[in-house]
Coordinates of C-alpha atoms in Angstrom, one line a residue:
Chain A
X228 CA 155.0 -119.6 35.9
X229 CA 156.0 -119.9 39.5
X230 CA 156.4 -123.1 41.2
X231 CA 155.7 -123.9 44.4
X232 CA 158.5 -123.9 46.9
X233 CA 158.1 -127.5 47.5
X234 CA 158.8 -127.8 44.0
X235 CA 161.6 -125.4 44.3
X236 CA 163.1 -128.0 47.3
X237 CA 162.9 -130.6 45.4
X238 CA 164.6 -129.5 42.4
X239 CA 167.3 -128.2 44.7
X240 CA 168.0 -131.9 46.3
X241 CA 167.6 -133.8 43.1
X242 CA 169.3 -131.3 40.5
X243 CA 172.9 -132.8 40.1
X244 CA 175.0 -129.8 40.9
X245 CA 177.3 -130.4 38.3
X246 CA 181.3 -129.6 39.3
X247 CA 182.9 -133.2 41.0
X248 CA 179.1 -134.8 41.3
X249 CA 178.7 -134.4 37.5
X250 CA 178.8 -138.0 35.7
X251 CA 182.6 -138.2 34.4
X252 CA 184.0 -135.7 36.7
X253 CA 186.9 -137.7 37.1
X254 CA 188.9 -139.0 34.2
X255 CA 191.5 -141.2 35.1
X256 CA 190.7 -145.0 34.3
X257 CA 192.3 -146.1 37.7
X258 CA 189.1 -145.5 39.5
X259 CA 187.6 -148.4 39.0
X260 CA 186.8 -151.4 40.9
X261 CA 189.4 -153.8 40.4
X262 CA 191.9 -151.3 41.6
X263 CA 189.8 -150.5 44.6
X264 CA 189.1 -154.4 44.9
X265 CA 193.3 -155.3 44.9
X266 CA 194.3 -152.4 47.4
X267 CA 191.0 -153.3 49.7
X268 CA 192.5 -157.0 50.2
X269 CA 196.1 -155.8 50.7
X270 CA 194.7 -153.2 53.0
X271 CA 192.7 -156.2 55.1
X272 CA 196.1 -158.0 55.4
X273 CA 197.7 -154.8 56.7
X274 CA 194.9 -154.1 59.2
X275 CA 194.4 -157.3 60.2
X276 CA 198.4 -157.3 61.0
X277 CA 198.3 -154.6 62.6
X278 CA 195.0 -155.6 64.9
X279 CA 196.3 -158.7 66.0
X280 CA 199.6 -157.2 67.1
X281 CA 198.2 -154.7 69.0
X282 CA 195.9 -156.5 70.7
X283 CA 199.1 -159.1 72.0
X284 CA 200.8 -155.7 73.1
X285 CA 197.9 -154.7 74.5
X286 CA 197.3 -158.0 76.4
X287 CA 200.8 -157.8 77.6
X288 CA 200.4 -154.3 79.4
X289 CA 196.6 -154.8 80.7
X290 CA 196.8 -158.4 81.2
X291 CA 193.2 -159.8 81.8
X292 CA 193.5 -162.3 84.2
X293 CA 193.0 -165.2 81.6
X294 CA 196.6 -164.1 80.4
X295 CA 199.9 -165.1 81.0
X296 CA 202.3 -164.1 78.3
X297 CA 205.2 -166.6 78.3
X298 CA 208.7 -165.3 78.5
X299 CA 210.0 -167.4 75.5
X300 CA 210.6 -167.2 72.6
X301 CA 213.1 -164.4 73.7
X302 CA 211.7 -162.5 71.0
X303 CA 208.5 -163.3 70.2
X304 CA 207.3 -159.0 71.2
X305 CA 210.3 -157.8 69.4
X306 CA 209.0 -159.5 66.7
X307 CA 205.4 -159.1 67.1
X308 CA 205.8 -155.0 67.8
X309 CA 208.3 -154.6 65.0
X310 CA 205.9 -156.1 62.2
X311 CA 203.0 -153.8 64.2
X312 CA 204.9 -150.6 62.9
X313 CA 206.4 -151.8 60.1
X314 CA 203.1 -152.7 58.9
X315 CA 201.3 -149.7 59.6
X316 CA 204.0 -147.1 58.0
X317 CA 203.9 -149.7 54.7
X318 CA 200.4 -148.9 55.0
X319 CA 200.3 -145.1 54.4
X320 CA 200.5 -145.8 50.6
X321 CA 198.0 -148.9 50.2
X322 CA 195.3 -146.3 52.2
X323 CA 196.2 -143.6 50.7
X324 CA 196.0 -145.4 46.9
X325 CA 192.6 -147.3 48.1
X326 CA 190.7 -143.7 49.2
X327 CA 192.2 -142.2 46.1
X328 CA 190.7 -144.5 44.0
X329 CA 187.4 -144.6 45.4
X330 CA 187.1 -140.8 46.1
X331 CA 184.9 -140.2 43.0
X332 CA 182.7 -142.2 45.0
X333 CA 182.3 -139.3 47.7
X334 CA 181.0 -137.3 45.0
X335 CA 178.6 -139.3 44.5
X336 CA 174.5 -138.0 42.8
X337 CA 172.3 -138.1 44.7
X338 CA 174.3 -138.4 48.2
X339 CA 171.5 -141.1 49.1
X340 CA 169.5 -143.5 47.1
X341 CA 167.6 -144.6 49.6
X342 CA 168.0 -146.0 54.1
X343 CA 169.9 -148.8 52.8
X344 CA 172.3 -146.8 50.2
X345 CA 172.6 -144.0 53.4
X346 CA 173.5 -146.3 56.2
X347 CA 176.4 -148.1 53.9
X348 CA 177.9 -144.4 52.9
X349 CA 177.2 -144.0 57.2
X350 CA 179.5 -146.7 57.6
X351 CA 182.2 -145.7 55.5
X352 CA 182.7 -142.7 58.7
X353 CA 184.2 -144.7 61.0
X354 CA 186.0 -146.7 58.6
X355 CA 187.6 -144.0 56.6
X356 CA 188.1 -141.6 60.0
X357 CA 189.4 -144.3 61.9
X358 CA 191.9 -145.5 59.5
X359 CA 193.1 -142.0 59.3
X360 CA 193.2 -141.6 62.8
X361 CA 194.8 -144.9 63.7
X362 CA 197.9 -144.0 61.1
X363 CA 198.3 -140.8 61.9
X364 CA 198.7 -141.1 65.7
X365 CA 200.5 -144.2 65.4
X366 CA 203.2 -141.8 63.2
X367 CA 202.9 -139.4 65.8
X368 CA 203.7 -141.4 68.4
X369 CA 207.1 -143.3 67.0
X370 CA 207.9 -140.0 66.4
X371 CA 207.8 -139.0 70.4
X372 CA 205.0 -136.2 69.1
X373 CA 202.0 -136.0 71.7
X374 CA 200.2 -132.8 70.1
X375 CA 196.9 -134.2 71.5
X376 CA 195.2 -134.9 74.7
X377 CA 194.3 -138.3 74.6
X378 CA 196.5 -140.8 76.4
X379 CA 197.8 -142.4 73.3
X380 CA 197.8 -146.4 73.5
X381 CA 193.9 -146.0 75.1
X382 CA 193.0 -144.3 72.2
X383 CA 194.2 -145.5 69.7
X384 CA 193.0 -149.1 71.5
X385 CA 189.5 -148.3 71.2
X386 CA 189.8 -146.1 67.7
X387 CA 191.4 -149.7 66.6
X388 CA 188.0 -151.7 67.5
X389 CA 186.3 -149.2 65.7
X390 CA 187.8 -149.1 62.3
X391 CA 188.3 -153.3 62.4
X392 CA 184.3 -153.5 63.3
X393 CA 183.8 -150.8 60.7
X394 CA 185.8 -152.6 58.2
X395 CA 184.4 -155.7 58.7
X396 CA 181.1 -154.2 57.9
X397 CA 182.3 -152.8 54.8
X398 CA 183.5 -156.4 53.1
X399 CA 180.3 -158.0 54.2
X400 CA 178.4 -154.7 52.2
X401 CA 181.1 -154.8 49.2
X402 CA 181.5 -158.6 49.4
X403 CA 179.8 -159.4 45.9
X404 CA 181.6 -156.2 44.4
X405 CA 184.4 -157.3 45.7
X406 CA 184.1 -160.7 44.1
X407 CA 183.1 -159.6 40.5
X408 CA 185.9 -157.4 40.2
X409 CA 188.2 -159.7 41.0
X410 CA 187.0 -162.4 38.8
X411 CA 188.2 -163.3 35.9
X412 CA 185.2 -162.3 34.2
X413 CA 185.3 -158.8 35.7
X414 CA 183.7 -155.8 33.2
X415 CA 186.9 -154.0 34.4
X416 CA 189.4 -156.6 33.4
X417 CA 190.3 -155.0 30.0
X418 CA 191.5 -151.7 31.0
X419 CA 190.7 -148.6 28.6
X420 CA 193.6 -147.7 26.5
X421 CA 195.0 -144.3 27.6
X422 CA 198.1 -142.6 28.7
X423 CA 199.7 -142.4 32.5
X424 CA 199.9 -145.8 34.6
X425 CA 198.1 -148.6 33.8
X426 CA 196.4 -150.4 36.8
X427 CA 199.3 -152.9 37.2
X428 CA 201.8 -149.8 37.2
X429 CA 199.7 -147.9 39.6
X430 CA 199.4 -151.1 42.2
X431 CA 203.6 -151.8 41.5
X432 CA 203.8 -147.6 42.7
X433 CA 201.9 -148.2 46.2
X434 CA 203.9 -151.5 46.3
X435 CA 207.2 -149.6 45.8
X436 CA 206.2 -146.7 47.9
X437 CA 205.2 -149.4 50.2
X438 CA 208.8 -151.1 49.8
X439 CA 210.7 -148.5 50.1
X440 CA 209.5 -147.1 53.2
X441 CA 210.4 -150.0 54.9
X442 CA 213.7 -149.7 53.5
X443 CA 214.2 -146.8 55.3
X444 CA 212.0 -147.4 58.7
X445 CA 213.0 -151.1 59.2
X446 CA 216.4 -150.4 60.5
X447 CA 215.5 -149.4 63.5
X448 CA 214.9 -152.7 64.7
X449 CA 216.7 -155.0 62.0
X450 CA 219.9 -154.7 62.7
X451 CA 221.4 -154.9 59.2
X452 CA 219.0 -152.5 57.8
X453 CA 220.3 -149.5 60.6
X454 CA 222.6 -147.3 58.4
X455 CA 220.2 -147.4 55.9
X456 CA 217.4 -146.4 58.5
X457 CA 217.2 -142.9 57.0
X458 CA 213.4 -141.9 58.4
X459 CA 213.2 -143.7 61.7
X460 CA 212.6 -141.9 64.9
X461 CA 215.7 -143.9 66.2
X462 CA 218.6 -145.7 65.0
X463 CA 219.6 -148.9 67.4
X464 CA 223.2 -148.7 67.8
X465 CA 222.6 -144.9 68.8
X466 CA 222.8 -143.3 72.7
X467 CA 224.7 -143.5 75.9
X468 CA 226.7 -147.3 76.1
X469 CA 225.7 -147.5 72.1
X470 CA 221.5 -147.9 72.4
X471 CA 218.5 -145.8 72.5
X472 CA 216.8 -145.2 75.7
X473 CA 213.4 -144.0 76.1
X474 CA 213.0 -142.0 79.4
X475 CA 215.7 -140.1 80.5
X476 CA 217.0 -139.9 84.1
X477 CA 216.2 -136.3 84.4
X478 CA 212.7 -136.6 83.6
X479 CA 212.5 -139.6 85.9
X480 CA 213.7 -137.2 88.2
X481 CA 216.2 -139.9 89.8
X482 CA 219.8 -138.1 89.0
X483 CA 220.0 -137.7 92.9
X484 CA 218.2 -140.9 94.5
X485 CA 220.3 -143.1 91.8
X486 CA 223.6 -142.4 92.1
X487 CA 223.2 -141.6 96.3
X488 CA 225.6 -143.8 98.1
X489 CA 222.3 -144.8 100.6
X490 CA 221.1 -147.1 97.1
X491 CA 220.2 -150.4 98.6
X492 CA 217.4 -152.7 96.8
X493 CA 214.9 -153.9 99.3
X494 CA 212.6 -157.2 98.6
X495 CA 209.0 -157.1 100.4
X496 CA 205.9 -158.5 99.9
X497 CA 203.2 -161.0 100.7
X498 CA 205.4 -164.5 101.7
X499 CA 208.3 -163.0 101.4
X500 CA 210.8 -162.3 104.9
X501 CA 212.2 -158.6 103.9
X502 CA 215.6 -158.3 102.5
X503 CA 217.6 -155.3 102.0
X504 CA 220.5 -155.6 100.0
X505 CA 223.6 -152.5 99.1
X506 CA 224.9 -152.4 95.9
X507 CA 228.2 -154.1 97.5
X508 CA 225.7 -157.3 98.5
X509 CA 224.5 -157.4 94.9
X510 CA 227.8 -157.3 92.8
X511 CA 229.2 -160.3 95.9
X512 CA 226.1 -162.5 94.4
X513 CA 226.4 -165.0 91.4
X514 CA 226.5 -162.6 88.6
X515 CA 224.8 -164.1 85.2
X516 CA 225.1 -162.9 82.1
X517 CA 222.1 -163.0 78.7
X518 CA 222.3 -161.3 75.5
X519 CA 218.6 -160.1 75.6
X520 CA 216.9 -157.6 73.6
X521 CA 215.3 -154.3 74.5
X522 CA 212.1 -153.9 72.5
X523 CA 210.3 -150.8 72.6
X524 CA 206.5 -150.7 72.0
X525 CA 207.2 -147.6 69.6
X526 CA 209.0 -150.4 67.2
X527 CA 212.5 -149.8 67.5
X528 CA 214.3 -152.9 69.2
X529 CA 218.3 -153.7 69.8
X530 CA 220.2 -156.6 71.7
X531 CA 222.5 -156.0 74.2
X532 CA 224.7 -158.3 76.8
X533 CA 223.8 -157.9 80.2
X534 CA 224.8 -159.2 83.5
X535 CA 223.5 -159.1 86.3
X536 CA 221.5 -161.2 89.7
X537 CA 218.8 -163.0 88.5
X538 CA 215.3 -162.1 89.9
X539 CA 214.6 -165.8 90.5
X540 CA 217.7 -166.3 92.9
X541 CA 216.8 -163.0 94.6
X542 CA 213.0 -164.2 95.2
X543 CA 214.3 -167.5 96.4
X544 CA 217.1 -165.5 99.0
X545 CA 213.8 -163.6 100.5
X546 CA 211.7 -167.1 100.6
X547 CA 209.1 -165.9 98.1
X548 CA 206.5 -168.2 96.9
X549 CA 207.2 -170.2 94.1
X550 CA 204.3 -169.1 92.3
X551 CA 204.0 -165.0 93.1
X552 CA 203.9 -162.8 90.7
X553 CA 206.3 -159.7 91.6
X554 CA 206.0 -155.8 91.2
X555 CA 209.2 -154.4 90.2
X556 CA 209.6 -150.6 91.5
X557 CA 211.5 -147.7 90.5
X558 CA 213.4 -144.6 91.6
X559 CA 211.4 -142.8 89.4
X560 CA 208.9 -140.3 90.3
X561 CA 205.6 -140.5 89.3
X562 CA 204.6 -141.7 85.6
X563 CA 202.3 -144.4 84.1
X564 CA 205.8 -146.5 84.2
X565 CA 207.5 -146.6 87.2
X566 CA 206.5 -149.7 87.9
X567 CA 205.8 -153.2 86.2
X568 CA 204.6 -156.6 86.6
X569 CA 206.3 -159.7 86.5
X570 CA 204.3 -162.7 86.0
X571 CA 205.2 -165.9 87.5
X572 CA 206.8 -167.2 84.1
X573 CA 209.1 -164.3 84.2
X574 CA 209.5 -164.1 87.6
X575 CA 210.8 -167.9 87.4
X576 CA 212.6 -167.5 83.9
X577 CA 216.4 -168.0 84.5
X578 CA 217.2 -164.9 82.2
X579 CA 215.2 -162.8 84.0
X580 CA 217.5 -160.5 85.3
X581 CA 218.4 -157.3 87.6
X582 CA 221.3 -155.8 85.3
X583 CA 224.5 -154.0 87.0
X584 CA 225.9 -153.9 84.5
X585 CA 226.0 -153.9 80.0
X586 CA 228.4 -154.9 77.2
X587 CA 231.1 -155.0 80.2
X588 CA 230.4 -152.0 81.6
X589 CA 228.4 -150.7 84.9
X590 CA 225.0 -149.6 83.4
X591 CA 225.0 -145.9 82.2
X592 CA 223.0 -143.9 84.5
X593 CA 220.0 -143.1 81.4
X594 CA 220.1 -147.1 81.4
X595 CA 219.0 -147.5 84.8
X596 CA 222.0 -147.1 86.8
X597 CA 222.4 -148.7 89.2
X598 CA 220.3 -151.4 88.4
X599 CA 217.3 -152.3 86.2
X600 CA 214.8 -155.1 85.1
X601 CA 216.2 -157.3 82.2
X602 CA 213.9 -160.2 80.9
X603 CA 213.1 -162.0 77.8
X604 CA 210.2 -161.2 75.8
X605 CA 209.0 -158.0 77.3
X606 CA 207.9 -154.9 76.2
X607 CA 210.5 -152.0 76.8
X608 CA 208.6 -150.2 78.7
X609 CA 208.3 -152.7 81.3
X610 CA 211.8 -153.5 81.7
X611 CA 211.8 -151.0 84.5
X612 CA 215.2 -148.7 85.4
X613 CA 216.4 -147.2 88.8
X614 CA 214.6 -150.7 90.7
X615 CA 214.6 -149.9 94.1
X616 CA 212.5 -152.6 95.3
X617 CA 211.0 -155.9 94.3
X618 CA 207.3 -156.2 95.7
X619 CA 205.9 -159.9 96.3
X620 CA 202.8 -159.9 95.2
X621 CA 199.8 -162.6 97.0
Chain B
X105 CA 164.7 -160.3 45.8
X106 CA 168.0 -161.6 47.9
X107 CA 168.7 -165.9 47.5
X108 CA 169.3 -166.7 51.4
X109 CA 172.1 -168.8 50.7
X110 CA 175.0 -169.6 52.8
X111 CA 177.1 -166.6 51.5
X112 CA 174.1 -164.3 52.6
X113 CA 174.5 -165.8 55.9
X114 CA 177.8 -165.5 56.1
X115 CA 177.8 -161.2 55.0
X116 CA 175.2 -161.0 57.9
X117 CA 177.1 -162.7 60.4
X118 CA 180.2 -160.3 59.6
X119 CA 178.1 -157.6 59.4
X120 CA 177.2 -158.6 63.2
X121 CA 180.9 -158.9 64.3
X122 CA 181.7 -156.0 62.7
X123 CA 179.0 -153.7 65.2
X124 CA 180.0 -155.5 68.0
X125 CA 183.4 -154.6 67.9
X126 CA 182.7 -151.4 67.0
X127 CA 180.0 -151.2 70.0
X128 CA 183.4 -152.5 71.8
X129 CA 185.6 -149.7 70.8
X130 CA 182.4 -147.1 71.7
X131 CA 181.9 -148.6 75.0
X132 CA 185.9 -148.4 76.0
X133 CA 185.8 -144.6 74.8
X134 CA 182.9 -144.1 77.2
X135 CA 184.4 -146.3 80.2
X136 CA 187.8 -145.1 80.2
X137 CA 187.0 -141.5 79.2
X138 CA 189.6 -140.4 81.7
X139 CA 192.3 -141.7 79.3
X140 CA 190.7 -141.6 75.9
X141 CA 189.6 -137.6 76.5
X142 CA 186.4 -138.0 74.1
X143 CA 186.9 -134.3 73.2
X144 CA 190.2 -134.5 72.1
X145 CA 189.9 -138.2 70.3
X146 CA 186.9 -137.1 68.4
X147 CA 188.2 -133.9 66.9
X148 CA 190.9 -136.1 66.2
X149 CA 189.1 -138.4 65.0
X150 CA 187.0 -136.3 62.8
X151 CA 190.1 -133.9 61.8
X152 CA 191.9 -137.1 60.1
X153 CA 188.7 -137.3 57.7
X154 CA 188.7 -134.0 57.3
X155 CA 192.5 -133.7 56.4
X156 CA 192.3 -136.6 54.0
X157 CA 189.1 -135.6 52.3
X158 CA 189.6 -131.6 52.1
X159 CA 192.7 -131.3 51.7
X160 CA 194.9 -134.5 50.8
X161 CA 192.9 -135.0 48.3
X162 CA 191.8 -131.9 46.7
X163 CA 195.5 -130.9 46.4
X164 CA 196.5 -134.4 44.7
X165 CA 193.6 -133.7 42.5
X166 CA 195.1 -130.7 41.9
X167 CA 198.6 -131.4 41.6
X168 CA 197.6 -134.0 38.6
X169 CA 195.8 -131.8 37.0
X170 CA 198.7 -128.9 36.7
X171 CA 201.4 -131.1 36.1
X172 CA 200.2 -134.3 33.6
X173 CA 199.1 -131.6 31.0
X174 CA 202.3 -130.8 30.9
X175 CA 204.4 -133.9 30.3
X176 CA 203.7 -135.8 27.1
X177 CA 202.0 -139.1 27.4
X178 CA 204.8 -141.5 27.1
X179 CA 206.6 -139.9 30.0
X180 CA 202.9 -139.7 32.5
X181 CA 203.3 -143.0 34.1
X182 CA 207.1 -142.4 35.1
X183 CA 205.7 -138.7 36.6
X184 CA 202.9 -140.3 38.2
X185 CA 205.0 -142.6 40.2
X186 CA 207.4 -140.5 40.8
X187 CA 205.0 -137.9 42.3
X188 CA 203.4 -140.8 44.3
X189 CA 206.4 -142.3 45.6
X190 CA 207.8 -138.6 46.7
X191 CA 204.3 -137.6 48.2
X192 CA 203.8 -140.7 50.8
X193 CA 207.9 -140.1 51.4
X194 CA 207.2 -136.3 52.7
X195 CA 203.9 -137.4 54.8
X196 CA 205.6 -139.9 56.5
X197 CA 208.2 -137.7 57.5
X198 CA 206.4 -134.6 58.3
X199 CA 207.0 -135.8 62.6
X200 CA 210.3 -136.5 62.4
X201 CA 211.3 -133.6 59.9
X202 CA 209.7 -131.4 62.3
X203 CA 211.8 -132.7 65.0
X204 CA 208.7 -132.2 67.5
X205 CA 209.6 -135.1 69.8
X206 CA 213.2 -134.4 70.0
X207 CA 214.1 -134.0 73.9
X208 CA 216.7 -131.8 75.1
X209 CA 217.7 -134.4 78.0
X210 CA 217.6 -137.3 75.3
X211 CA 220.0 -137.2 72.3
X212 CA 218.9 -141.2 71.6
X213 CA 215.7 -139.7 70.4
X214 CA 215.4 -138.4 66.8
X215 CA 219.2 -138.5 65.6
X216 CA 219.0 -137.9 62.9
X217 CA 219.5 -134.8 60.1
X218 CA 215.8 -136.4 58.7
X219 CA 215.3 -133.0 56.5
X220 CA 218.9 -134.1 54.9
X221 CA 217.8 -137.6 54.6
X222 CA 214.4 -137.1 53.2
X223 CA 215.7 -134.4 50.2
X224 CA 218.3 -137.5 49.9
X225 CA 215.7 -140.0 49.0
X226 CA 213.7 -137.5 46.8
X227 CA 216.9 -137.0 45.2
X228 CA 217.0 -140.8 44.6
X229 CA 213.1 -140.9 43.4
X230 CA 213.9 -138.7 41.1
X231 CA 216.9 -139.5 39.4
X232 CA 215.2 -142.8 39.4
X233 CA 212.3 -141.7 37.7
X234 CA 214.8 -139.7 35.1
X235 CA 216.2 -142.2 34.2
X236 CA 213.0 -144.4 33.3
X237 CA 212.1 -141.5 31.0
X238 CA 215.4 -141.2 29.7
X239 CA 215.5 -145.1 29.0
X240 CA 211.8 -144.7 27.3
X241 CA 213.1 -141.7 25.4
X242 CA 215.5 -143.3 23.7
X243 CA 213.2 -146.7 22.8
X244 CA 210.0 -145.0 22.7
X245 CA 210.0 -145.0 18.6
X246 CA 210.1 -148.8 18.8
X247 CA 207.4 -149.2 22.3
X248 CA 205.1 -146.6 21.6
X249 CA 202.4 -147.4 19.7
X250 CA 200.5 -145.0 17.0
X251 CA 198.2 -143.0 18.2
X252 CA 194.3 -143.4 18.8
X253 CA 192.4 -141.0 16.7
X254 CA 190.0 -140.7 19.6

């Protein structure tokens, strides 16, 4: 008898294919929900870490103009930024355990039980792409590796709303799973006898894995920790003067303009009756000197003892409002970078400082010889090298 | 049918957040497209899936299947762990390993010998691992209990 090709269809779509759909394609006993359950609520800590953190950092770089980030505590962004990557590389094993678990899930017969059943799987797109994606160029990045096209903190920005909103989604669809297998009345509480590691052993793995990967990443900005720092991109008592730096002078294209005996630091600027000052007029100032940290948005952080004029007493020598917030400019060529922001808080703050000089000695010129942007409890990348001018701002 | 209770309430008002901020992260890849490159970010994007789903997984699949066969039961859980631990310790390293960021004008930037370091710590793993089996091997006749007949 031939049947129609309707028939045919339909047999195709609803015939389980057998292979990874067929019912106890996969064997191990850790697939179950309780397991999924424990490394979903670890992974909603972790993500919701790593959220908040970024959006501070990213608040603090694209301030809206609700936002004035304080300059105290001192190290309130080292801090913040350091649990941001810390977070996310202890997070490579939770994910990696929590889409392992649930992978026989993908195989699942038939792909759609109905709109409902399709739009949750839909869902699971974003959230299981996005993580990816957030972890993998967040790695990329520490690591100095820019293999894509995408400006990197705008990206992964924007993939970050997308994989919180997608996660949030997901606990409201899985909330009642969720629940059950965590009870104490769970069907999964009594595991199934068998050999290999038992729910609690596979949970104390990711939690090692977990564990020691900070062991060996966290030392790059817990100072303790360095020599043991055996995977981070960078160690903090290592580069020119005994620290990292990020952007070399070369690239900034400044090994000329820096070290030219014409350097003089003018102040400008809305308010502000223009001041030119030569290195000479600098060093005869009150010098000041603040152990301050340099914290780098890529996670690696180390504190150094600086000296230098205060920006405060510079502002106050060019009769600069009170109130102004200030661009800081650099010798540097071109770049995102070359110049930051400082808000009136840091503009005012009494550590806020224009360094000459580090540890003792004149500033190295990959340090910002011959002078650079100091302050408390800012990013790295806005603690600007090579300043050549200080810009009032209205 | 679905109680509309205060916990039903509650899923559908996280449900709600949860599109907005994904309709957030849509519109800010649209806006700032200049930045975000849509091309690049969504083969990205996509790739990561991919990666994970066709070949992460496959090959840990795989990798289980080849080698837990072969190592007898008391002995699977230290294996396991071992293989997990050493796994998440390579991917990790993969950038830095490869060295790809290191700058010529920049020796502050990967320092490190991170190929030494890494077969270092796998070193570590596995000794440690070793010598959980070797502990188990000589107790096992006392913790290991008779077999199922199933």
């Amino acid at each position: 008898m031939v049947r129609p090709a309707s028939q045919r269809l339909k047999d195709l779509v609803t015939t389980n294919p057998g292979g990874p759909f067929a019912e106890g394609a996969f064997t191990s006993r850790l697939h179950s929900r309780r397991t999924a359950a424990w490394l979903g609520m670890a992974l909603g800590v972790t993500f919701g870490i790593c959220f908040l953190t970024g959006l501070i950092s990213h608040a603090i770089q694209m301030p809206p103009a609700w936002f004035t980030w304080p300059s105290r505590p001192v190290s309130l962004f080292r801090l913040t930024q350091g649990l941001h990557i810390a977070t996310g590389l202890a997070t490579f094993p939770i994910l990696l355990a929590k889409l392992w678990t649930v992978y026989p899930h993908f195989w699942t017969w038939p792909a759609a039980r109905g709109v409902a059943h399709a739009l949750e799987r839909a869902a699971l797109f974003p959230l299981v792409a996005g993580s990816a994606f957030l972890l993998w160029s967040g790695l990329s990045n520490i690591g100095l590796w820019y293999p894509f096209a995408f400006f990197f903190p705008t990206a992964h920005y924007y993939a970050a709303w997308l994989t919180i909103g997608a996660m949030l989604v997901h606990i409201a669809a899985k909330a009642p799973v969720i629940r059950e297998a965590l009870s104490r009345r769970s069907s999964d509480l009594d595991e199934p006898a068998g050999d290999g590691l038992s729910r609690r052993g596979f949970l104390g793995t990711v939690a090692a894995a977990a564990g020691l990967i900070t062991l060996v990443t966290a030392g790059q900005t817990v100072w303790p920790l360095r020599r043991l720092a055996l995977l981070a991109p960078r160690r903090p008592d290592i580069g020119p003067q005994g620290f990292p730096v990020n952007k070399s002078a070369k690239s900034a294209k400044v090994l000329v303009t820096a070290t030219s005996p014409l350097y003089a630091l003018t102040i400008t600027g809305a308010g502000a009756t223009p001041v030119t000052l030569t290195l000479a007029d600098l060093q005869s100032m009150e010098q000041v000197t603040e152990t301050l940290p340099i914290a780098c948005v890529e996670g690696w952080s180390t504190v150094q003892t600086w000296t230098g004029v205060r920006v405060r007493d510079l502002l106050d020598l060019a009769g600069a409002p009170r109130r102004a917030k200030v661009r800081v400019e650099s010798l540097q060529v071109g770049g995102l970078y070359r110049t930051s922001v400082l808000n009136r808080k840091h503009a005012r703050d009494a550590k806020t400082l224009l360094a000459l000089r580090v540890n003792g000695e004149p500033l190295h010129l990959e340090h910002g010889y011959p002078l650079r942007l100091i302050g408390p409890n800012r990013p790295g990348v806005q603690q600007t090298k090579w300043v050549s001018s200080l810009v009032v701002l209205a | 049918m679905t109680r509309v209770g205060p916990a039903y309430v509650a899923r559908g008002a996280l449900t709600a957040l949860g599109v907005a901020a994904m309709g957030w992260g849509l519109r800010g890849i649209v806006v700032e497209a200049d930045r975000v490159h849509p091309r690049s970010f969504g083969t990205w994007f996509v790739g990561a899936l991919l990666v994970h789903d066709a070949v992460i997984a496959p090959l840990v699949f795989a990798l289980a299947a080849y080698v837990l066969p072969r190592v007898r039961p008391p002995y699977r859980a230290c294996v396991q762990a071992g293989l997990i631990v050493s796994g998440v310790l390579i991917l990790i390293s993969i950038p830095v390993v490869g060295g790809y960021g290191r700058r010529d004008d920049n020796t502050s930037t990967l320092p490190l010998d991170y190929g030494r370091n890494l077969v270092l710590l796998l070193v570590i793993v596995w000794l440690t691992t070793f010598a959980v089996v070797g502990w188990r091997l000589l107790h096992v006749h006392r913790t290991t209990p008779k077999r199922k007949s199933t």
